[in-house]
Amino acid sequence: MGRNQLLLNEMAEHGADSEAPQRRVGMNKEQQNGTFADPASLSERKQKDREERLSLVLWKRPRITLQYFFLETLIDLKEWTIKLWQRRGMVLSILLLLACLTLAYYTEGTHQKYVQYLEKKSMWCAYWVGLGILSSVGLGTGLHTFLLYLGPHIASVTLAAYECNSVNFPEPPYPEKIICPDEEGLEAGAISLWTIISKVRLEACMWGAGTAIGELPPYFMARAARMSGAEPDDEDYEEFEEMLEHTQSAQDFASRAKLAVQNMVQKVGFFGILACASIPNPLFDLAGITCGHFLVPFWTFFGATLIGKAIVKMHIQKLFVIITFSKHIVEQMVSLIGAIPGVGSLLQKPFSHYLEAQRAKLHHKAGEAAPASENWLSWVFEKVVLIMVCYFICSIVNSMAQSYAKRIQQRKYSEEKIK
């Protein structure tokens, strides 16, 4: 009996020794197939793939970029169609509500004055909310609509308020066009900061709310990646995970600033998010990714972001623009431009003519010939707006083309793992 047991033990040891080389051979084959590739070579490959994706831009590879853009658009439309079909009950409810509103809009009656008022306010609010979303959506590639639209609007209202001594501009044409009211305004110097702030509060808050909505994609992306355990499909999120892995080795200022934002949001919570959202912060995308990664509740993140951007930050920006474009500050700025040696008088003249033209427009009455408004400053501003809008559209095309290229690369990774 003891001899048999010894024979069995020897056979078991021999079998284990014979299987070990087989396992090693199998592992080498898997490594050759790329399933368990060397981490260094895998990192180099990912870096090479990232550089290849970033080269997909309209001014370098226009044909393939446009092709990938249209293919990614078709995939996104398909995904959105499936999502809408899955929520067809909600979609049907929205369509019924729109049908009722359309019926009320086209039915004659005493309610039409309320309908027109609601239409005007709704379109005005939707316009600024949309501009706010465009300003913040896209992880840093957004259109800077504050500089292009809201800032100039607040500046125009400020200049008009000091010129007219009133903010009761006739509607219409306000807000499309600002004209001084016919009645006597307030006494000279009676216009206050609070009066102008109250005049532009609605559009400013709607724009701020739009920027808060535009911060949701990074949050949802990071939250979905954390809950599913899948590999992140965004380079900013990959950078965030790398930053978490190397928190102790961060040396440069940018990395330390990102870590400071991440620590504040993670440790302080609601008030940390509120603090980050209440100041002009180019790293706020990181706050959204951090909240999504650590599964911060939606209303905690969005509530703090909405309060910070639509109320606190918006009032800070309004105050800055209103103070900068107040009457005495503008006059001092024009006089300082004239004091520049050599070119001061040449630069001061177009600015003075532009301000005089704007004042003439404010006192233009209906039925009178509109004053000529040709000025190179307004022409330059229009061209700058056009260039920035075109660049924004190009960045969208490039981003979607790079997303499709990443789909192709991930498909190759999956096929290699299956082999």
Tab-separated table of C-alpha atoms in Angstrom:
chain	number	residue	atom	x	y	z
A	1	MET	CA	0.000	0.000	0.000
A	2	GLY	CA	2.796	2.359	0.891
A	3	ARG	CA	4.642	1.456	-2.312
A	4	ASN	CA	1.574	2.222	-4.438
A	5	GLN	CA	1.183	5.580	-2.722
A	6	LEU	CA	4.810	6.410	-3.527
A	7	LEU	CA	4.260	5.528	-7.199
A	8	LEU	CA	1.164	7.732	-7.355
A	9	ASN	CA	3.047	10.676	-5.828
A	10	GLU	CA	5.891	10.291	-8.347
A	11	MET	CA	3.425	10.185	-11.249
A	12	ALA	CA	1.696	13.325	-9.965
A	13	GLU	CA	5.004	15.185	-9.646
A	14	HIS	CA	6.036	14.055	-13.132
A	15	GLY	CA	2.709	15.235	-14.578
A	16	ALA	CA	3.041	18.629	-12.888
A	17	ASP	CA	6.590	19.007	-14.216
A	18	SER	CA	5.457	18.118	-17.737
A	19	GLU	CA	2.564	20.629	-17.653
A	20	ALA	CA	4.734	23.526	-16.531
A	21	PRO	CA	6.657	23.814	-19.840
A	22	GLN	CA	3.369	23.552	-21.688
A	23	ARG	CA	1.928	26.447	-19.703
A	24	ARG	CA	5.082	28.449	-20.365
A	25	VAL	CA	4.886	27.672	-24.075
A	26	GLY	CA	1.206	28.664	-24.115
A	27	MET	CA	1.986	31.920	-22.344
A	28	ASN	CA	4.685	32.739	-24.859
A	29	LYS	CA	2.224	32.180	-27.685
A	30	GLU	CA	-0.288	34.485	-26.023
A	31	GLN	CA	2.385	37.084	-25.546
A	32	GLN	CA	3.277	36.738	-29.227
A	33	ASN	CA	-0.384	37.274	-30.094
A	34	GLY	CA	-0.414	40.476	-28.027
A	35	THR	CA	-2.764	39.340	-25.225
A	36	PHE	CA	-0.170	39.795	-22.528
A	37	ALA	CA	2.128	42.218	-24.315
A	38	ASP	CA	4.978	43.906	-22.526
A	39	PRO	CA	3.609	47.018	-20.713
A	40	ALA	CA	6.357	49.207	-22.172
A	41	SER	CA	5.670	48.139	-25.748
A	42	LEU	CA	1.909	48.446	-25.175
A	43	SER	CA	2.393	51.996	-23.871
A	44	GLU	CA	4.530	52.866	-26.887
A	45	ARG	CA	1.892	51.456	-29.209
A	46	LYS	CA	-0.866	53.461	-27.532
A	47	GLN	CA	1.251	56.606	-27.768
A	48	LYS	CA	1.859	55.929	-31.467
A	49	ASP	CA	-1.874	55.368	-32.045
A	50	ARG	CA	-2.662	58.609	-30.232
A	51	GLU	CA	-0.216	60.548	-32.410
A	52	GLU	CA	-1.768	58.979	-35.494
A	53	ARG	CA	-5.244	60.048	-34.365
A	54	LEU	CA	-4.114	63.587	-33.631
A	55	SER	CA	-2.759	63.842	-37.168
A	56	LEU	CA	-6.331	63.502	-38.470
A	57	VAL	CA	-7.077	67.179	-39.061
A	58	LEU	CA	-8.596	68.952	-42.035
A	59	TRP	CA	-5.470	70.910	-42.933
A	60	LYS	CA	-3.239	67.799	-43.026
A	61	ARG	CA	-5.429	64.898	-44.201
A	62	PRO	CA	-8.686	66.447	-45.433
A	63	ARG	CA	-10.088	63.477	-47.396
A	64	ILE	CA	-9.714	60.805	-44.710
A	65	THR	CA	-10.762	63.284	-42.001
A	66	LEU	CA	-14.036	64.089	-43.777
A	67	GLN	CA	-14.633	60.397	-44.490
A	68	TYR	CA	-14.176	59.446	-40.820
A	69	PHE	CA	-16.310	62.426	-39.765
A	70	PHE	CA	-19.292	61.273	-41.857
A	71	LEU	CA	-18.914	57.665	-40.671
A	72	GLU	CA	-18.796	58.784	-37.028
A	73	THR	CA	-21.852	60.989	-37.640
A	74	LEU	CA	-23.785	57.987	-38.965
A	75	ILE	CA	-22.799	55.898	-35.934
A	76	ASP	CA	-23.852	58.673	-33.541
A	77	LEU	CA	-27.197	59.085	-35.327
A	78	LYS	CA	-27.792	55.345	-35.064
A	79	GLU	CA	-26.969	55.332	-31.347
A	80	TRP	CA	-29.213	58.327	-30.669
A	81	THR	CA	-32.045	56.726	-32.643
A	82	ILE	CA	-31.773	53.567	-30.537
A	83	LYS	CA	-31.746	55.608	-27.311
A	84	LEU	CA	-34.800	57.601	-28.395
A	85	TRP	CA	-36.621	54.385	-29.317
A	86	GLN	CA	-35.838	52.949	-25.885
A	87	ARG	CA	-37.398	56.079	-24.354
A	88	ARG	CA	-40.261	56.310	-26.820
A	89	GLY	CA	-42.772	57.001	-24.029
A	90	MET	CA	-40.984	60.186	-23.020
A	91	VAL	CA	-40.499	61.158	-26.691
A	92	LEU	CA	-44.208	60.695	-27.353
A	93	SER	CA	-45.098	62.859	-24.339
A	94	ILE	CA	-42.807	65.637	-25.574
A	95	LEU	CA	-44.329	65.450	-29.069
A	96	LEU	CA	-47.865	65.695	-27.616
A	97	LEU	CA	-46.833	68.711	-25.534
A	98	LEU	CA	-45.334	70.382	-28.613
A	99	ALA	CA	-48.535	69.649	-30.562
A	100	CYS	CA	-50.636	71.328	-27.842
A	101	LEU	CA	-48.325	74.345	-27.769
A	102	THR	CA	-48.470	74.605	-31.557
A	103	LEU	CA	-52.284	74.503	-31.456
A	104	ALA	CA	-52.367	77.249	-28.831
A	105	TYR	CA	-49.885	79.302	-30.844
A	106	TYR	CA	-51.945	79.303	-34.042
A	107	THR	CA	-55.394	79.613	-32.395
A	108	GLU	CA	-56.727	83.178	-32.271
A	109	GLY	CA	-57.875	84.514	-28.919
A	110	THR	CA	-57.117	86.762	-25.965
A	111	HIS	CA	-54.352	84.405	-24.898
A	112	GLN	CA	-52.192	85.449	-27.850
A	113	LYS	CA	-50.485	88.290	-25.955
A	114	TYR	CA	-49.326	85.808	-23.307
A	115	VAL	CA	-48.249	83.353	-25.997
A	116	GLN	CA	-46.200	86.031	-27.744
A	117	TYR	CA	-44.618	87.095	-24.457
A	118	LEU	CA	-43.698	83.499	-23.610
A	119	GLU	CA	-42.377	82.953	-27.131
A	120	LYS	CA	-40.160	86.015	-26.940
A	121	LYS	CA	-38.747	85.160	-23.510
A	122	SER	CA	-38.316	81.468	-24.349
A	123	MET	CA	-36.433	82.183	-27.559
A	124	TRP	CA	-34.276	84.771	-25.796
A	125	CYS	CA	-33.416	82.343	-22.972
A	126	ALA	CA	-32.840	79.428	-25.372
A	127	TYR	CA	-30.479	81.591	-27.435
A	128	TRP	CA	-28.232	82.358	-24.455
A	129	VAL	CA	-28.438	78.833	-23.025
A	130	GLY	CA	-27.324	77.494	-26.408
A	131	LEU	CA	-24.399	79.919	-26.544
A	132	GLY	CA	-23.432	78.882	-23.012
A	133	ILE	CA	-23.435	75.202	-23.972
A	134	LEU	CA	-21.271	75.954	-27.024
A	135	SER	CA	-18.846	77.809	-24.778
A	136	SER	CA	-18.123	74.912	-22.409
A	137	VAL	CA	-18.950	71.700	-24.235
A	138	GLY	CA	-16.178	69.754	-25.964
A	139	LEU	CA	-13.531	69.482	-23.228
A	140	GLY	CA	-11.773	72.755	-23.962
A	141	THR	CA	-12.612	73.117	-27.666
A	142	GLY	CA	-15.741	75.177	-27.081
A	143	LEU	CA	-16.606	78.427	-28.810
A	144	HIS	CA	-15.741	81.409	-26.589
A	145	THR	CA	-19.218	82.902	-26.729
A	146	PHE	CA	-18.708	85.189	-23.741
A	147	LEU	CA	-16.023	87.148	-25.597
A	148	LEU	CA	-17.943	87.041	-28.871
A	149	TYR	CA	-21.558	87.592	-27.801
A	150	LEU	CA	-22.399	88.104	-24.125
A	151	GLY	CA	-19.496	90.405	-23.295
A	152	PRO	CA	-20.198	92.776	-26.229
A	153	HIS	CA	-23.923	92.728	-25.375
A	154	ILE	CA	-23.257	93.771	-21.763
A	155	ALA	CA	-20.786	96.413	-22.976
A	156	SER	CA	-23.389	97.821	-25.399
A	157	VAL	CA	-26.040	98.007	-22.672
A	158	THR	CA	-23.537	99.703	-20.343
A	159	LEU	CA	-22.538	102.353	-22.883
A	160	ALA	CA	-26.198	102.946	-23.786
A	161	ALA	CA	-27.262	103.235	-20.146
A	162	TYR	CA	-24.717	105.998	-19.473
A	163	GLU	CA	-25.519	107.788	-22.741
A	164	CYS	CA	-29.331	107.639	-22.315
A	165	ASN	CA	-29.384	107.927	-18.502
A	166	SER	CA	-31.904	105.092	-18.634
A	167	VAL	CA	-32.185	101.342	-19.211
A	168	ASN	CA	-35.830	101.436	-20.329
A	169	PHE	CA	-34.974	100.878	-23.966
A	170	PRO	CA	-38.030	100.558	-26.245
A	171	GLU	CA	-39.040	96.964	-27.094
A	172	PRO	CA	-38.916	96.381	-29.983
A	173	PRO	CA	-36.238	96.959	-31.260
A	174	TYR	CA	-34.451	95.995	-28.027
A	175	PRO	CA	-32.649	93.610	-27.607
A	176	GLU	CA	-31.788	93.338	-31.320
A	177	LYS	CA	-31.051	97.056	-31.380
A	178	ILE	CA	-30.653	99.589	-28.583
A	179	ILE	CA	-32.271	103.035	-28.893
A	180	CYS	CA	-32.637	105.652	-26.188
A	181	PRO	CA	-36.219	106.059	-24.912
A	182	ASP	CA	-38.251	109.136	-25.846
A	183	GLU	CA	-39.130	110.024	-22.263
A	184	GLU	CA	-36.703	111.819	-20.040
A	185	GLY	CA	-34.250	109.515	-18.348
A	186	LEU	CA	-32.836	109.727	-14.875
A	187	GLU	CA	-30.696	112.581	-13.718
A	188	ALA	CA	-27.125	112.623	-15.001
A	189	GLY	CA	-24.976	110.273	-12.930
A	190	ALA	CA	-28.001	108.413	-11.551
A	191	ILE	CA	-27.206	105.178	-13.424
A	192	SER	CA	-25.716	102.675	-10.993
A	193	LEU	CA	-23.960	99.351	-11.381
A	194	TRP	CA	-26.970	97.563	-9.900
A	195	THR	CA	-29.295	99.108	-12.506
A	196	ILE	CA	-27.200	97.752	-15.371
A	197	ILE	CA	-26.704	94.379	-13.648
A	198	SER	CA	-30.482	94.020	-13.293
A	199	LYS	CA	-30.974	94.857	-16.994
A	200	VAL	CA	-28.697	92.063	-18.231
A	201	ARG	CA	-29.302	89.544	-15.439
A	202	LEU	CA	-31.605	87.197	-17.393
A	203	GLU	CA	-29.354	86.659	-20.400
A	204	ALA	CA	-26.248	86.425	-18.230
A	205	CYS	CA	-27.783	83.801	-15.937
A	206	MET	CA	-29.097	81.807	-18.923
A	207	TRP	CA	-25.631	81.842	-20.462
A	208	GLY	CA	-24.162	80.675	-17.150
A	209	ALA	CA	-26.748	77.889	-16.937
A	210	GLY	CA	-25.760	76.823	-20.452
A	211	THR	CA	-22.102	76.582	-19.436
A	212	ALA	CA	-23.151	74.392	-16.480
A	213	ILE	CA	-25.051	72.067	-18.830
A	214	GLY	CA	-22.011	71.925	-21.095
A	215	GLU	CA	-19.930	70.531	-18.204
A	216	LEU	CA	-22.089	67.390	-17.948
A	217	PRO	CA	-20.487	65.270	-20.746
A	218	PRO	CA	-17.143	64.818	-18.877
A	219	TYR	CA	-19.068	63.883	-15.713
A	220	PHE	CA	-21.271	61.288	-17.436
A	221	MET	CA	-18.339	59.874	-19.412
A	222	ALA	CA	-16.199	59.343	-16.304
A	223	ARG	CA	-19.122	57.981	-14.281
A	224	ALA	CA	-20.067	55.457	-16.994
A	225	ALA	CA	-16.433	54.319	-17.369
A	226	ARG	CA	-16.077	53.821	-13.588
A	227	MET	CA	-19.357	51.920	-13.176
A	228	SER	CA	-18.847	49.666	-16.200
A	229	GLY	CA	-15.167	49.010	-15.533
A	230	ALA	CA	-14.463	49.392	-19.241
A	231	GLU	CA	-11.425	51.147	-20.660
A	232	PRO	CA	-11.983	54.910	-20.932
A	233	ASP	CA	-12.906	56.176	-24.373
A	234	ASP	CA	-11.513	59.644	-23.811
A	235	GLU	CA	-7.954	60.919	-23.698
A	236	ASP	CA	-8.701	63.400	-20.896
A	237	TYR	CA	-9.999	60.555	-18.762
A	238	GLU	CA	-6.922	58.449	-19.562
A	239	GLU	CA	-4.764	61.397	-18.512
A	240	PHE	CA	-6.794	61.684	-15.316
A	241	GLU	CA	-6.211	58.003	-14.458
A	242	GLU	CA	-2.495	58.369	-15.153
A	243	MET	CA	-2.432	61.391	-12.860
A	244	LEU	CA	-4.052	59.360	-10.063
A	245	GLU	CA	-1.372	56.698	-10.465
A	246	HIS	CA	1.485	59.230	-10.252
A	247	THR	CA	0.193	61.631	-7.616
A	248	GLN	CA	3.467	61.647	-5.693
A	249	SER	CA	5.745	62.292	-8.688
A	250	ALA	CA	3.979	65.421	-10.015
A	251	GLN	CA	6.562	68.190	-10.335
A	252	ASP	CA	5.400	70.747	-12.918
A	253	PHE	CA	2.949	73.513	-12.109
A	254	ALA	CA	0.189	72.217	-14.432
A	255	SER	CA	0.183	68.771	-12.799
A	256	ARG	CA	0.146	70.258	-9.294
A	257	ALA	CA	-2.747	72.554	-10.268
A	258	LYS	CA	-4.732	69.588	-11.610
A	259	LEU	CA	-4.037	67.612	-8.438
A	260	ALA	CA	-5.164	70.597	-6.325
A	261	VAL	CA	-8.491	70.736	-8.204
A	262	GLN	CA	-8.933	66.971	-7.894
A	263	ASN	CA	-8.183	66.991	-4.138
A	264	MET	CA	-10.487	69.937	-3.484
A	265	VAL	CA	-13.408	68.325	-5.317
A	266	GLN	CA	-12.816	64.904	-3.762
A	267	LYS	CA	-12.331	66.028	-0.153
A	268	VAL	CA	-14.549	69.122	0.168
A	269	GLY	CA	-17.448	67.879	-2.003
A	270	PHE	CA	-20.278	70.312	-2.774
A	271	PHE	CA	-18.441	73.428	-1.624
A	272	GLY	CA	-15.263	72.359	-3.418
A	273	ILE	CA	-17.187	72.022	-6.680
A	274	LEU	CA	-18.875	75.369	-5.980
A	275	ALA	CA	-15.503	77.056	-5.428
A	276	CYS	CA	-14.070	75.627	-8.668
A	277	ALA	CA	-17.169	76.653	-10.652
A	278	SER	CA	-17.349	80.174	-9.194
A	279	ILE	CA	-14.094	81.429	-10.706
A	280	PRO	CA	-12.782	81.417	-14.296
A	281	ASN	CA	-11.192	77.978	-14.214
A	282	PRO	CA	-9.814	76.304	-17.362
A	283	LEU	CA	-9.349	73.076	-15.366
A	284	PHE	CA	-13.031	72.652	-14.484
A	285	ASP	CA	-13.320	69.790	-16.990
A	286	LEU	CA	-11.085	67.915	-14.563
A	287	ALA	CA	-13.566	68.632	-11.758
A	288	GLY	CA	-16.356	67.017	-13.800
A	289	ILE	CA	-14.186	63.978	-14.551
A	290	THR	CA	-13.221	63.707	-10.871
A	291	CYS	CA	-16.853	63.840	-9.740
A	292	GLY	CA	-17.847	61.214	-12.273
A	293	HIS	CA	-14.915	58.940	-11.385
A	294	PHE	CA	-15.634	59.058	-7.644
A	295	LEU	CA	-19.399	58.651	-8.261
A	296	VAL	CA	-20.415	62.007	-6.765
A	297	PRO	CA	-24.255	62.232	-6.915
A	298	PHE	CA	-25.558	64.023	-9.996
A	299	TRP	CA	-27.460	66.757	-8.172
A	300	THR	CA	-24.489	67.481	-5.910
A	301	PHE	CA	-22.282	68.061	-8.954
A	302	PHE	CA	-24.812	69.831	-11.161
A	303	GLY	CA	-26.341	71.898	-8.332
A	304	ALA	CA	-22.947	73.258	-7.242
A	305	THR	CA	-21.915	73.843	-10.873
A	306	LEU	CA	-25.166	75.659	-11.690
A	307	ILE	CA	-24.965	77.933	-8.643
A	308	GLY	CA	-21.291	78.658	-9.214
A	309	LYS	CA	-21.476	79.381	-12.940
A	310	ALA	CA	-24.947	80.919	-13.338
A	311	ILE	CA	-24.929	83.074	-10.193
A	312	VAL	CA	-21.520	83.630	-8.583
A	313	LYS	CA	-19.168	83.572	-11.571
A	314	MET	CA	-21.654	85.322	-13.857
A	315	HIS	CA	-21.982	88.311	-11.510
A	316	ILE	CA	-18.189	88.579	-11.273
A	317	GLN	CA	-17.889	88.649	-15.071
A	318	LYS	CA	-20.760	91.123	-15.405
A	319	LEU	CA	-19.183	93.477	-12.888
A	320	PHE	CA	-15.853	93.343	-14.710
A	321	VAL	CA	-17.414	94.183	-18.091
A	322	ILE	CA	-19.715	96.909	-16.704
A	323	ILE	CA	-16.892	98.612	-14.807
A	324	THR	CA	-14.545	98.349	-17.788
A	325	PHE	CA	-17.082	99.950	-20.160
A	326	SER	CA	-18.469	102.601	-17.819
A	327	LYS	CA	-18.396	106.072	-19.303
A	328	HIS	CA	-15.444	107.573	-17.430
A	329	ILE	CA	-13.306	104.410	-17.811
A	330	VAL	CA	-13.883	104.338	-21.583
A	331	GLU	CA	-12.981	108.023	-21.901
A	332	GLN	CA	-9.799	107.459	-19.903
A	333	MET	CA	-8.900	104.465	-22.069
A	334	VAL	CA	-9.325	106.488	-25.270
A	335	SER	CA	-7.187	109.319	-23.864
A	336	LEU	CA	-4.497	106.820	-22.814
A	337	ILE	CA	-4.443	105.382	-26.347
A	338	GLY	CA	-3.858	108.902	-27.668
A	339	ALA	CA	-0.898	109.275	-25.306
A	340	ILE	CA	1.035	106.415	-26.944
A	341	PRO	CA	4.143	107.974	-28.569
A	342	GLY	CA	4.214	107.967	-32.372
A	343	VAL	CA	1.027	106.031	-33.185
A	344	GLY	CA	-1.269	107.322	-30.441
A	345	SER	CA	-3.185	109.804	-32.604
A	346	LEU	CA	-3.591	107.250	-35.415
A	347	LEU	CA	-5.056	104.656	-33.026
A	348	GLN	CA	-7.174	107.124	-31.066
A	349	LYS	CA	-9.041	108.442	-34.123
A	350	PRO	CA	-10.872	105.201	-35.125
A	351	PHE	CA	-11.807	104.491	-31.497
A	352	SER	CA	-13.246	107.993	-31.074
A	353	HIS	CA	-15.170	107.726	-34.354
A	354	TYR	CA	-16.531	104.318	-33.334
A	355	LEU	CA	-17.810	105.640	-29.985
A	356	GLU	CA	-19.381	108.676	-31.682
A	357	ALA	CA	-21.109	106.393	-34.210
A	358	GLN	CA	-22.487	104.228	-31.413
A	359	ARG	CA	-23.835	107.293	-29.590
A	360	ALA	CA	-25.485	108.496	-32.818
A	361	LYS	CA	-27.165	105.101	-33.241
A	362	LEU	CA	-28.584	105.297	-29.714
A	363	HIS	CA	-30.390	108.551	-30.558
A	364	HIS	CA	-31.642	107.335	-33.942
A	365	LYS	CA	-35.451	107.506	-34.181
A	366	ALA	CA	-37.797	105.430	-36.274
A	367	GLY	CA	-38.315	106.932	-39.744
A	368	GLU	CA	-35.021	108.792	-39.735
A	369	ALA	CA	-32.152	107.839	-42.021
A	370	ALA	CA	-29.794	105.488	-40.254
A	371	PRO	CA	-26.364	107.023	-39.623
A	372	ALA	CA	-23.429	105.562	-41.527
A	373	SER	CA	-21.571	103.028	-39.397
A	374	GLU	CA	-18.603	101.960	-41.528
A	375	ASN	CA	-15.638	101.481	-39.224
A	376	TRP	CA	-12.633	99.213	-39.444
A	377	LEU	CA	-13.017	98.177	-35.774
A	378	SER	CA	-16.465	96.674	-36.361
A	379	TRP	CA	-15.207	95.085	-39.600
A	380	VAL	CA	-12.267	93.470	-37.775
A	381	PHE	CA	-14.522	92.215	-34.982
A	382	GLU	CA	-16.912	90.623	-37.481
A	383	LYS	CA	-14.025	88.838	-39.204
A	384	VAL	CA	-12.635	87.624	-35.862
A	385	VAL	CA	-16.052	86.178	-34.974
A	386	LEU	CA	-16.241	84.480	-38.374
A	387	ILE	CA	-12.755	82.976	-38.003
A	388	MET	CA	-13.496	81.655	-34.503
A	389	VAL	CA	-16.783	80.101	-35.609
A	390	CYS	CA	-15.033	78.413	-38.551
A	391	TYR	CA	-12.296	77.119	-36.252
A	392	PHE	CA	-14.927	75.752	-33.870
A	393	ILE	CA	-16.643	73.890	-36.714
A	394	CYS	CA	-13.290	72.497	-37.879
A	395	SER	CA	-12.483	71.335	-34.333
A	396	ILE	CA	-15.798	69.440	-34.216
A	397	VAL	CA	-15.026	67.731	-37.538
A	398	ASN	CA	-11.504	66.825	-36.369
A	399	SER	CA	-12.721	65.532	-33.019
A	400	MET	CA	-15.369	63.272	-34.557
A	401	ALA	CA	-12.897	61.936	-37.145
A	402	GLN	CA	-10.436	61.126	-34.348
A	403	SER	CA	-13.213	59.360	-32.430
A	404	TYR	CA	-13.864	57.101	-35.413
A	405	ALA	CA	-10.126	56.403	-35.767
A	406	LYS	CA	-10.105	55.345	-32.119
A	407	ARG	CA	-12.990	52.950	-32.794
A	408	ILE	CA	-10.887	51.292	-35.513
A	409	GLN	CA	-7.863	51.013	-33.222
A	410	GLN	CA	-9.926	49.527	-30.376
A	411	ARG	CA	-11.431	47.017	-32.809
A	412	LYS	CA	-7.906	45.909	-33.732
A	413	TYR	CA	-7.018	45.484	-30.037
A	414	SER	CA	-10.126	43.334	-29.515
A	415	GLU	CA	-9.343	41.136	-32.518
A	416	GLU	CA	-5.778	40.587	-31.308
A	417	LYS	CA	-7.002	39.559	-27.856
A	418	ILE	CA	-9.411	37.029	-29.390
A	419	LYS	CA	-6.576	35.484	-31.394
